[in-house]
PDB file of C-alpha atoms in Angstrom:
ATOM      1  CA  UNK Z 150     -13.621 121.094  61.089  1.00 76.00           C
ATOM      2  CA  UNK Z 151     -16.431 123.649  60.986  1.00 84.00           C
ATOM      3  CA  UNK Z 152     -18.185 124.594  57.775  1.00 91.00           C
ATOM      4  CA  UNK Z 153     -21.021 127.064  57.227  1.00 94.00           C
ATOM      5  CA  UNK Z 154     -23.315 126.508  54.262  1.00 94.00           C
ATOM      6  CA  UNK Z 155     -25.789 129.177  53.164  1.00 96.00           C
ATOM      7  CA  UNK Z 156     -28.827 128.760  50.970  1.00 96.00           C
ATOM      8  CA  UNK Z 157     -31.935 130.649  49.961  1.00 97.00           C
ATOM      9  CA  UNK Z 158     -30.550 133.529  47.951  1.00 97.00           C
ATOM     10  CA  UNK Z 159     -31.943 134.477  44.594  1.00 97.00           C
ATOM     11  CA  UNK Z 160     -33.487 137.100  42.386  1.00 98.00           C
ATOM     12  CA  UNK Z 161     -36.713 138.763  43.504  1.00 98.00           C
ATOM     13  CA  UNK Z 162     -38.686 141.896  42.811  1.00 98.00           C
ATOM     14  CA  UNK Z 163     -38.933 144.751  45.267  1.00 98.00           C
ATOM     15  CA  UNK Z 164     -41.519 144.074  47.942  1.00 98.00           C
ATOM     16  CA  UNK Z 165     -41.104 140.311  47.829  1.00 98.00           C
ATOM     17  CA  UNK Z 166     -39.518 138.049  50.433  1.00 98.00           C
ATOM     18  CA  UNK Z 167     -36.659 135.609  50.796  1.00 98.00           C
ATOM     19  CA  UNK Z 168     -35.547 133.332  53.586  1.00 98.00           C
ATOM     20  CA  UNK Z 169     -31.868 132.603  54.003  1.00 98.00           C
ATOM     21  CA  UNK Z 170     -30.630 129.538  55.839  1.00 97.00           C
ATOM     22  CA  UNK Z 171     -27.225 128.719  57.251  1.00 96.00           C
ATOM     23  CA  UNK Z 172     -26.200 125.351  58.614  1.00 93.00           C
ATOM     24  CA  UNK Z 173     -23.023 124.985  60.632  1.00 88.00           C
ATOM     25  CA  UNK Z 174     -21.459 121.546  60.670  1.00 84.00           C
ATOM     26  CA  UNK Z 175     -18.758 120.360  63.002  1.00 72.00           C
ATOM     27  CA  UNK Z 176     -18.153 118.261  66.048  1.00 63.00           C
ATOM     28  CA  UNK Z 177     -19.126 119.930  69.328  1.00 72.00           C
ATOM     29  CA  UNK Z 178     -19.755 123.245  67.621  1.00 78.00           C
ATOM     30  CA  UNK Z 179     -21.449 125.694  69.977  1.00 81.00           C
ATOM     31  CA  UNK Z 180     -21.415 129.244  68.641  1.00 87.00           C
ATOM     32  CA  UNK Z 181     -22.252 131.997  71.082  1.00 89.00           C
ATOM     33  CA  UNK Z 182     -23.362 134.273  68.252  1.00 93.00           C
ATOM     34  CA  UNK Z 183     -24.602 133.575  64.757  1.00 94.00           C
ATOM     35  CA  UNK Z 184     -25.557 136.180  62.242  1.00 96.00           C
ATOM     36  CA  UNK Z 185     -25.644 137.553  58.759  1.00 98.00           C
ATOM     37  CA  UNK Z 186     -23.410 140.087  57.083  1.00 98.00           C
ATOM     38  CA  UNK Z 187     -23.765 141.521  53.613  1.00 98.00           C
ATOM     39  CA  UNK Z 188     -21.504 143.231  51.143  1.00 98.00           C
ATOM     40  CA  UNK Z 189     -22.566 145.145  48.067  1.00 97.00           C
ATOM     41  CA  UNK Z 190     -20.114 145.895  45.247  1.00 92.00           C
ATOM     42  CA  UNK Z 191     -17.822 148.748  46.194  1.00 93.00           C
ATOM     43  CA  UNK Z 192     -19.075 148.883  49.766  1.00 96.00           C
ATOM     44  CA  UNK Z 193     -17.863 147.604  53.103  1.00 96.00           C
ATOM     45  CA  UNK Z 194     -19.227 144.463  54.647  1.00 97.00           C
ATOM     46  CA  UNK Z 195     -21.822 145.250  57.298  1.00 97.00           C
ATOM     47  CA  UNK Z 196     -23.607 143.329  59.993  1.00 97.00           C
ATOM     48  CA  UNK Z 197     -27.242 142.840  59.054  1.00 98.00           C
ATOM     49  CA  UNK Z 198     -28.513 140.797  61.984  1.00 98.00           C
ATOM     50  CA  UNK Z 199     -27.140 138.704  64.802  1.00 97.00           C
ATOM     51  CA  UNK Z 200     -28.516 136.387  67.439  1.00 96.00           C
ATOM     52  CA  UNK Z 201     -26.845 135.133  70.602  1.00 94.00           C
ATOM     53  CA  UNK Z 202     -27.090 131.713  72.164  1.00 89.00           C
ATOM     54  CA  UNK Z 203     -29.580 133.242  74.587  1.00 90.00           C
ATOM     55  CA  UNK Z 204     -31.824 134.528  71.817  1.00 92.00           C
ATOM     56  CA  UNK Z 205     -30.882 138.197  71.943  1.00 96.00           C
ATOM     57  CA  UNK Z 206     -31.072 139.814  68.512  1.00 97.00           C
ATOM     58  CA  UNK Z 207     -29.532 142.838  66.864  1.00 97.00           C
ATOM     59  CA  UNK Z 208     -30.298 144.469  63.524  1.00 98.00           C
ATOM     60  CA  UNK Z 209     -28.867 147.214  61.428  1.00 98.00           C
ATOM     61  CA  UNK Z 210     -31.333 150.105  61.381  1.00 97.00           C
ATOM     62  CA  UNK Z 211     -32.066 149.821  57.679  1.00 97.00           C
ATOM     63  CA  UNK Z 212     -33.594 146.334  58.058  1.00 98.00           C
ATOM     64  CA  UNK Z 213     -34.949 146.478  61.613  1.00 96.00           C
ATOM     65  CA  UNK Z 214     -38.631 146.530  60.662  1.00 95.00           C
ATOM     66  CA  UNK Z 215     -38.351 144.147  57.731  1.00 98.00           C
ATOM     67  CA  UNK Z 216     -35.924 141.323  58.596  1.00 98.00           C
ATOM     68  CA  UNK Z 217     -36.129 138.688  61.305  1.00 98.00           C
ATOM     69  CA  UNK Z 218     -33.298 136.459  62.449  1.00 98.00           C
ATOM     70  CA  UNK Z 219     -33.944 133.172  64.212  1.00 96.00           C
ATOM     71  CA  UNK Z 220     -32.049 130.050  65.137  1.00 92.00           C
ATOM     72  CA  UNK Z 221     -32.408 126.376  65.885  1.00 87.00           C
ATOM     73  CA  UNK Z 222     -29.546 125.794  68.278  1.00 75.00           C
ATOM     74  CA  UNK Z 223     -29.846 122.012  68.336  1.00 77.00           C
ATOM     75  CA  UNK Z 224     -29.217 121.964  64.593  1.00 77.00           C
ATOM     76  CA  UNK Z 225     -26.707 124.834  64.556  1.00 83.00           C
ATOM     77  CA  UNK Z 226     -28.902 126.570  62.031  1.00 91.00           C
ATOM     78  CA  UNK Z 227     -29.698 130.251  61.646  1.00 95.00           C
ATOM     79  CA  UNK Z 228     -32.298 131.853  59.400  1.00 97.00           C
ATOM     80  CA  UNK Z 229     -32.875 135.318  58.042  1.00 98.00           C
ATOM     81  CA  UNK Z 230     -36.421 136.088  56.963  1.00 98.00           C
ATOM     82  CA  UNK Z 231     -36.293 139.082  54.651  1.00 98.00           C
ATOM     83  CA  UNK Z 232     -39.590 140.805  53.901  1.00 98.00           C
ATOM     84  CA  UNK Z 233     -40.401 143.904  51.883  1.00 98.00           C
ATOM     85  CA  UNK Z 234     -37.106 143.690  50.080  1.00 98.00           C
ATOM     86  CA  UNK Z 235     -35.686 146.834  48.530  1.00 98.00           C
ATOM     87  CA  UNK Z 236     -33.158 147.293  45.784  1.00 97.00           C
ATOM     88  CA  UNK Z 237     -30.626 148.538  48.336  1.00 96.00           C
ATOM     89  CA  UNK Z 238     -30.745 145.091  49.948  1.00 98.00           C
ATOM     90  CA  UNK Z 239     -28.941 143.682  46.929  1.00 98.00           C
ATOM     91  CA  UNK Z 240     -25.682 142.161  48.144  1.00 98.00           C
ATOM     92  CA  UNK Z 241     -23.839 138.968  48.860  1.00 98.00           C
ATOM     93  CA  UNK Z 242     -25.008 137.709  52.236  1.00 98.00           C
ATOM     94  CA  UNK Z 243     -22.548 135.849  54.439  1.00 98.00           C
ATOM     95  CA  UNK Z 244     -23.329 133.617  57.367  1.00 97.00           C
ATOM     96  CA  UNK Z 245     -21.146 134.129  60.420  1.00 96.00           C
ATOM     97  CA  UNK Z 246     -20.660 132.151  63.599  1.00 94.00           C
ATOM     98  CA  UNK Z 247     -18.571 133.123  66.586  1.00 93.00           C
ATOM     99  CA  UNK Z 248     -17.274 130.818  69.264  1.00 91.00           C
ATOM    100  CA  UNK Z 249     -15.580 131.622  72.531  1.00 89.00           C
ATOM    101  CA  UNK Z 250     -13.691 129.538  75.035  1.00 87.00           C
ATOM    102  CA  UNK Z 251     -11.523 130.537  77.976  1.00 90.00           C
ATOM    103  CA  UNK Z 252      -8.487 128.965  76.329  1.00 90.00           C
ATOM    104  CA  UNK Z 253      -8.871 130.102  72.726  1.00 85.00           C
ATOM    105  CA  UNK Z 254     -10.935 133.236  73.082  1.00 91.00           C
ATOM    106  CA  UNK Z 255     -13.108 134.402  70.208  1.00 92.00           C
ATOM    107  CA  UNK Z 256     -13.053 132.807  66.755  1.00 92.00           C
ATOM    108  CA  UNK Z 257     -15.119 133.598  63.671  1.00 93.00           C
ATOM    109  CA  UNK Z 258     -16.337 131.216  60.989  1.00 94.00           C
ATOM    110  CA  UNK Z 259     -17.691 132.330  57.626  1.00 96.00           C
ATOM    111  CA  UNK Z 260     -19.767 130.859  54.862  1.00 97.00           C
ATOM    112  CA  UNK Z 261     -19.041 131.339  51.181  1.00 96.00           C
ATOM    113  CA  UNK Z 262     -21.933 133.739  50.678  1.00 97.00           C
ATOM    114  CA  UNK Z 263     -25.223 133.689  48.822  1.00 97.00           C
ATOM    115  CA  UNK Z 264     -26.311 136.316  46.320  1.00 98.00           C
ATOM    116  CA  UNK Z 265     -29.486 138.297  46.922  1.00 98.00           C
ATOM    117  CA  UNK Z 266     -30.610 140.487  44.047  1.00 98.00           C
ATOM    118  CA  UNK Z 267     -33.655 142.741  44.278  1.00 98.00           C
ATOM    119  CA  UNK Z 268     -35.005 144.346  41.138  1.00 96.00           C
ATOM    120  CA  UNK Z 269     -37.340 147.323  40.974  1.00 88.00           C
TER     121      UNK Z 269
END
């Protein structure tokens, strides 16, 4: 049974940095994509950054020059380095992993979320 556990959230001032970590546990778990979503109060959940098993990355425009996603595939771990944080980055950040097989197709797994609060 797969579980995603996030860590690294907290309270920081604008301009500071945080590094989020997500560890996926489970037997024979091989996600094709791992990434981070965020949801602020009253707003829709949005994709912040994603990374494929081949290392291809994608970012939402608002964080493209400030955030970096990386992964350690052997440990099923994904990181989000967040630099130059702004108050609009305040949200609950959720780790996501997607698997795909010919028999089952696509399946998403979600963490419980970690709060990031940026004060200015």
